[in-house]
mmCIF file of C-alpha atoms in Angstrom:
data_model
loop_
_atom_site.group_PDB
_atom_site.id
_atom_site.type_symbol
_atom_site.label_atom_id
_atom_site.label_comp_id
_atom_site.label_asym_id
_atom_site.label_seq_id
_atom_site.Cartn_x
_atom_site.Cartn_y
_atom_site.Cartn_z
ATOM 1 C CA MET A 1 110.452 71.249 120.424
ATOM 2 C CA GLU A 2 109.324 69.157 117.570
ATOM 3 C CA SER A 3 108.009 71.376 114.331
ATOM 4 C CA GLN A 4 104.198 71.732 114.277
ATOM 5 C CA VAL A 5 104.450 72.053 110.577
ATOM 6 C CA ASP A 6 106.055 70.123 107.629
ATOM 7 C CA ALA A 7 108.946 71.473 105.542
ATOM 8 C CA ARG A 8 106.798 71.798 102.295
ATOM 9 C CA THR A 9 104.163 74.184 104.482
ATOM 10 C CA ARG A 10 107.028 75.806 105.839
ATOM 11 C CA GLU A 11 108.555 76.585 102.497
ATOM 12 C CA LEU A 12 104.526 77.959 101.434
ATOM 13 C CA ALA A 13 104.648 80.023 104.267
ATOM 14 C CA ARG A 14 108.012 81.617 103.524
ATOM 15 C CA ILE A 15 106.790 82.531 100.100
ATOM 16 C CA VAL A 16 103.598 84.362 101.671
ATOM 17 C CA TRP A 17 106.021 86.101 104.015
ATOM 18 C CA ASP A 18 108.634 87.389 101.438
ATOM 19 C CA HIS A 19 105.692 89.262 99.634
ATOM 20 C CA LEU A 20 103.512 90.486 102.872
ATOM 21 C CA VAL A 21 106.786 91.987 104.374
ATOM 22 C CA LEU A 22 107.900 95.600 103.206
ATOM 23 C CA SER A 23 110.359 97.374 104.684
ATOM 24 C CA GLU A 24 110.955 100.985 103.725
ATOM 25 C CA PRO A 25 113.368 104.090 104.489
ATOM 26 C CA LEU A 26 111.811 105.824 107.194
ATOM 27 C CA SER A 27 111.940 109.582 107.182
ATOM 28 C CA LYS A 28 110.934 111.693 110.685
ATOM 29 C CA ALA A 29 107.162 112.085 110.980
ATOM 30 C CA ASP A 30 104.175 113.569 112.725
ATOM 31 C CA VAL A 31 103.268 110.234 114.307
ATOM 32 C CA ILE A 32 104.077 106.687 115.116
ATOM 33 C CA LEU A 33 100.897 104.721 114.792
ATOM 34 C CA ALA A 34 101.452 101.536 116.203
ATOM 35 C CA LEU A 35 98.670 98.575 115.349
ATOM 36 C CA GLY A 36 97.614 96.454 118.009
ATOM 37 C CA SER A 37 97.750 92.849 118.143
ATOM 38 C CA HIS A 38 98.974 90.269 120.592
ATOM 39 C CA ASP A 39 102.589 90.620 119.829
ATOM 40 C CA THR A 40 103.602 93.337 122.015
ATOM 41 C CA ARG A 41 107.467 93.191 120.328
ATOM 42 C CA VAL A 42 105.465 95.757 118.148
ATOM 43 C CA ALA A 43 104.816 97.941 121.094
ATOM 44 C CA VAL A 44 108.474 98.112 122.307
ATOM 45 C CA HIS A 45 109.616 98.802 118.371
ATOM 46 C CA ALA A 46 107.345 101.968 118.901
ATOM 47 C CA ALA A 47 109.070 102.598 121.656
ATOM 48 C CA ARG A 48 112.284 102.595 119.964
ATOM 49 C CA LEU A 49 111.382 104.699 117.038
ATOM 50 C CA TRP A 50 110.171 107.302 119.263
ATOM 51 C CA HIS A 51 113.480 107.163 121.474
ATOM 52 C CA GLU A 52 115.281 107.590 118.261
ATOM 53 C CA GLY A 53 113.653 110.628 117.178
ATOM 54 C CA TRP A 54 111.490 109.715 113.991
ATOM 55 C CA ALA A 55 107.867 111.363 115.616
ATOM 56 C CA PRO A 56 107.151 112.988 118.518
ATOM 57 C CA LEU A 57 103.781 111.377 119.250
ATOM 58 C CA VAL A 58 102.960 107.333 119.692
ATOM 59 C CA VAL A 59 99.692 106.389 119.304
ATOM 60 C CA MET A 60 98.886 102.642 120.361
ATOM 61 C CA SER A 61 95.744 101.748 118.565
ATOM 62 C CA GLY A 62 93.473 98.451 119.216
ATOM 63 C CA GLY A 63 90.562 97.375 121.249
ATOM 64 C CA ARG A 64 90.248 93.297 120.912
ATOM 65 C CA GLY A 65 90.691 91.228 117.863
ATOM 66 C CA LYS A 66 90.089 87.712 116.584
ATOM 67 C CA VAL A 67 93.494 86.813 119.025
ATOM 68 C CA THR A 68 93.133 88.894 121.932
ATOM 69 C CA SER A 69 89.145 88.804 122.297
ATOM 70 C CA ALA A 70 89.776 87.054 125.867
ATOM 71 C CA TRP A 71 92.342 89.296 127.002
ATOM 72 C CA GLU A 72 91.549 91.606 130.299
ATOM 73 C CA LEU A 73 92.713 94.761 128.975
ATOM 74 C CA THR A 74 92.580 96.237 125.370
ATOM 75 C CA GLU A 75 95.328 96.024 123.270
ATOM 76 C CA ALA A 76 96.004 99.322 123.143
ATOM 77 C CA GLN A 77 96.349 99.446 127.185
ATOM 78 C CA VAL A 78 98.781 96.082 127.099
ATOM 79 C CA PHE A 79 100.945 98.271 124.364
ATOM 80 C CA GLY A 80 100.609 101.309 126.358
ATOM 81 C CA ARG A 81 101.986 99.825 129.321
ATOM 82 C CA VAL A 82 104.661 98.215 127.292
ATOM 83 C CA ALA A 83 105.613 101.924 126.009
ATOM 84 C CA ARG A 84 105.848 103.416 129.205
ATOM 85 C CA GLU A 85 108.063 100.103 130.670
ATOM 86 C CA HIS A 86 110.262 101.476 127.734
ATOM 87 C CA GLY A 87 110.727 105.059 128.641
ATOM 88 C CA VAL A 88 107.788 106.747 126.623
ATOM 89 C CA PRO A 89 106.263 109.506 128.871
ATOM 90 C CA GLU A 90 102.408 110.130 129.182
ATOM 91 C CA ARG A 91 102.743 113.354 127.077
ATOM 92 C CA ALA A 92 104.147 111.493 124.001
ATOM 93 C CA LEU A 93 101.748 108.811 124.194
ATOM 94 C CA LEU A 94 97.672 108.258 122.948
ATOM 95 C CA LEU A 95 95.446 104.953 123.375
ATOM 96 C CA GLU A 96 93.095 104.146 120.819
ATOM 97 C CA GLU A 97 90.950 101.762 122.634
ATOM 98 C CA THR A 98 88.145 100.599 120.136
ATOM 99 C CA ALA A 99 89.553 99.191 117.336
ATOM 100 C CA THR A 100 89.159 95.604 116.363
ATOM 101 C CA ASN A 101 90.852 95.584 112.665
ATOM 102 C CA THR A 102 93.403 96.960 110.558
ATOM 103 C CA GLY A 103 91.134 99.573 108.755
ATOM 104 C CA GLU A 104 89.754 100.668 112.590
ATOM 105 C CA ASN A 105 93.471 100.922 113.552
ATOM 106 C CA ILE A 106 93.636 103.534 110.757
ATOM 107 C CA THR A 107 90.137 105.883 111.038
ATOM 108 C CA ALA A 108 89.687 105.718 114.660
ATOM 109 C CA SER A 109 93.044 106.667 115.244
ATOM 110 C CA ARG A 110 92.639 109.520 112.716
ATOM 111 C CA ARG A 111 89.375 110.535 114.709
ATOM 112 C CA LEU A 112 91.464 110.528 117.901
ATOM 113 C CA LEU A 113 94.193 112.675 116.638
ATOM 114 C CA LYS A 114 92.040 115.377 114.986
ATOM 115 C CA GLU A 115 90.073 115.461 118.609
ATOM 116 C CA ARG A 116 93.296 116.578 120.019
ATOM 117 C CA GLY A 117 93.888 118.748 117.553
ATOM 118 C CA ALA A 118 97.328 117.095 116.171
ATOM 119 C CA ALA A 119 97.846 117.790 112.873
ATOM 120 C CA VAL A 120 99.005 114.853 110.762
ATOM 121 C CA GLY A 121 100.816 114.860 107.137
ATOM 122 C CA SER A 122 103.085 111.931 107.922
ATOM 123 C CA GLY A 123 103.313 108.755 109.947
ATOM 124 C CA ILE A 124 105.072 105.519 110.605
ATOM 125 C CA LEU A 125 103.012 102.195 110.617
ATOM 126 C CA VAL A 126 104.371 100.090 113.116
ATOM 127 C CA ALA A 127 103.224 96.722 112.952
ATOM 128 C CA LYS A 128 104.311 92.655 112.749
ATOM 129 C CA PRO A 129 106.537 92.079 110.041
ATOM 130 C CA TYR A 130 103.793 90.343 108.008
ATOM 131 C CA MET A 131 101.641 93.121 108.355
ATOM 132 C CA THR A 132 103.255 95.934 107.090
ATOM 133 C CA ARG A 133 102.391 95.440 103.144
ATOM 134 C CA ARG A 134 98.641 95.191 104.420
ATOM 135 C CA ALA A 135 98.806 98.171 106.817
ATOM 136 C CA LEU A 136 100.336 100.584 104.171
ATOM 137 C CA ALA A 137 97.771 99.129 101.252
ATOM 138 C CA THR A 138 94.780 99.966 104.225
ATOM 139 C CA ALA A 139 96.153 103.339 105.665
ATOM 140 C CA ARG A 140 96.761 104.619 102.022
ATOM 141 C CA ARG A 141 93.150 104.234 101.536
ATOM 142 C CA GLN A 142 91.543 105.099 104.651
ATOM 143 C CA TRP A 143 93.969 108.133 105.464
ATOM 144 C CA ALA A 144 94.886 109.121 102.032
ATOM 145 C CA GLY A 145 96.390 112.908 102.813
ATOM 146 C CA VAL A 146 99.226 111.271 105.116
ATOM 147 C CA SER A 147 102.338 110.217 103.798
ATOM 148 C CA TRP A 148 102.709 106.836 105.181
ATOM 149 C CA SER A 149 105.856 104.494 105.691
ATOM 150 C CA ALA A 150 106.088 101.159 107.787
ATOM 151 C CA SER A 151 108.356 99.841 110.179
ATOM 152 C CA ALA A 152 108.215 96.307 111.962
ATOM 153 C CA PRO A 153 110.027 94.711 114.749
ATOM 154 C CA GLU A 154 113.597 93.462 113.033
ATOM 155 C CA LEU A 155 112.083 89.877 113.495
ATOM 156 C CA GLY A 156 113.031 86.554 111.218
ATOM 157 C CA PHE A 157 110.105 84.187 109.492
ATOM 158 C CA GLU A 158 111.852 81.677 112.082
ATOM 159 C CA ALA A 159 110.805 83.822 115.153
ATOM 160 C CA PHE A 160 107.070 83.378 114.599
ATOM 161 C CA GLY A 161 107.896 79.273 115.351
ATOM 162 C CA GLU A 162 106.209 79.346 119.048
ATOM 163 C CA ASP A 163 102.574 78.973 117.501
ATOM 164 C CA GLU A 164 103.265 78.185 114.156
ATOM 165 C CA ARG A 165 100.108 76.947 112.927
ATOM 166 C CA GLN A 166 98.329 80.211 114.214
ATOM 167 C CA PHE A 167 101.042 82.298 112.359
ATOM 168 C CA ILE A 168 100.720 80.408 109.350
ATOM 169 C CA GLU A 169 96.601 81.049 109.637
ATOM 170 C CA LEU A 170 97.299 84.835 110.067
ATOM 171 C CA MET A 171 99.288 85.306 107.162
ATOM 172 C CA VAL A 172 96.922 83.498 104.887
ATOM 173 C CA GLY A 173 93.881 85.550 106.020
ATOM 174 C CA ASP A 174 96.081 88.514 105.613
ATOM 175 C CA LEU A 175 97.191 87.501 102.094
ATOM 176 C CA GLN A 176 93.687 87.039 101.056
ATOM 177 C CA ARG A 177 92.679 90.281 102.436
ATOM 178 C CA MET A 178 95.301 92.217 100.184
ATOM 179 C CA VAL A 179 93.081 91.028 96.928
ATOM 180 C CA VAL A 180 89.542 91.130 98.672
ATOM 181 C CA TYR A 181 90.134 94.022 100.399
ATOM 182 C CA ALA A 182 91.387 95.971 97.579
ATOM 183 C CA GLU A 183 88.508 95.049 95.489
ATOM 184 C CA ARG A 184 85.832 96.354 98.245
ATOM 185 C CA GLY A 185 87.621 99.480 98.379
ATOM 186 C CA PHE A 186 89.169 99.204 101.829
ATOM 187 C CA GLN A 187 92.946 99.670 100.621
ATOM 188 C CA VAL A 188 94.910 100.522 97.759
ATOM 189 C CA PRO A 189 95.393 97.854 95.091
ATOM 190 C CA MET A 190 99.121 96.257 95.820
ATOM 191 C CA PRO A 191 99.861 93.276 93.141
ATOM 192 C CA VAL A 192 100.374 89.956 94.739
ATOM 193 C CA PRO A 193 102.707 87.748 92.564
ATOM 194 C CA ALA A 194 101.342 84.546 90.962
ATOM 195 C CA ALA A 195 103.696 82.279 93.362
ATOM 196 C CA ALA A 196 102.522 84.257 96.587
ATOM 197 C CA TRP A 197 99.085 83.698 95.483
ATOM 198 C CA ALA A 198 99.747 79.950 94.469
ATOM 199 C CA ALA A 199 101.140 79.400 98.180
ATOM 200 C CA TYR A 200 97.888 81.080 99.323
ATOM 201 C CA GLU A 201 95.835 78.523 97.997
ATOM 202 C CA GLU A 202 97.801 75.340 98.807
ATOM 203 C CA LEU A 203 97.698 76.415 102.264
ATOM 204 C CA ALA A 204 94.118 77.077 102.424
ATOM 205 C CA ARG A 205 93.755 73.724 100.523
ATOM 206 C CA LEU A 206 95.632 72.306 103.569
ATOM 207 C CA GLY A 207 93.629 73.859 106.133
ATOM 208 C CA TYR A 208 95.220 76.788 106.988
ATOM 209 C CA ASP A 209 92.180 78.818 106.092
ATOM 210 C CA ARG A 210 90.953 79.934 109.703
ATOM 211 C CA HIS A 211 91.043 83.478 109.004
ATOM 212 C CA VAL A 212 90.069 83.263 105.597
ATOM 213 C CA ILE A 213 86.851 85.230 104.260
ATOM 214 C CA ARG A 214 83.949 82.835 103.236
#
């Protein structure tokens, strides 16, 4: 299939990717919290972590977001179905179906777990690879009393080439939010290297700005 973007654009996008992807060693936790999206590979990975014994409970969080607004089912329902198909039993699965953004993934899941009487001192965030850094920054602000780590499906940059433009637009929006949302107090500050910010600015100038906050 012919590429949707040129080599320079892909080079800039890889710089953004390299900053946004944050891989950390995992420790046993109280809950696995999967952040809903259009990418069901996240749900598959959450199920895998449950089977490996990293936590006894999986929360699938997501209503409908900017990419999934036309879905018949909520992101949580879709992720929950995938988890069941991969062997996660109902007793280990909770669905949070209201969140429309990353902050709400955290705060709404926190409310749900409190209502269920679940004590949470540690958690594993599961997200798309390029969402891991921002997910951690958000959780560490919105649920600061929990020790968080992040995990993602083992997918490289090239795995997102099916709709390369959408992929780049989402990353551009996420990198901008690393700065803007920290300034607004929505997530903890995580410095963005000059090279990554320059790549963001160039991609936005080239028109990959669909999800940029105006």
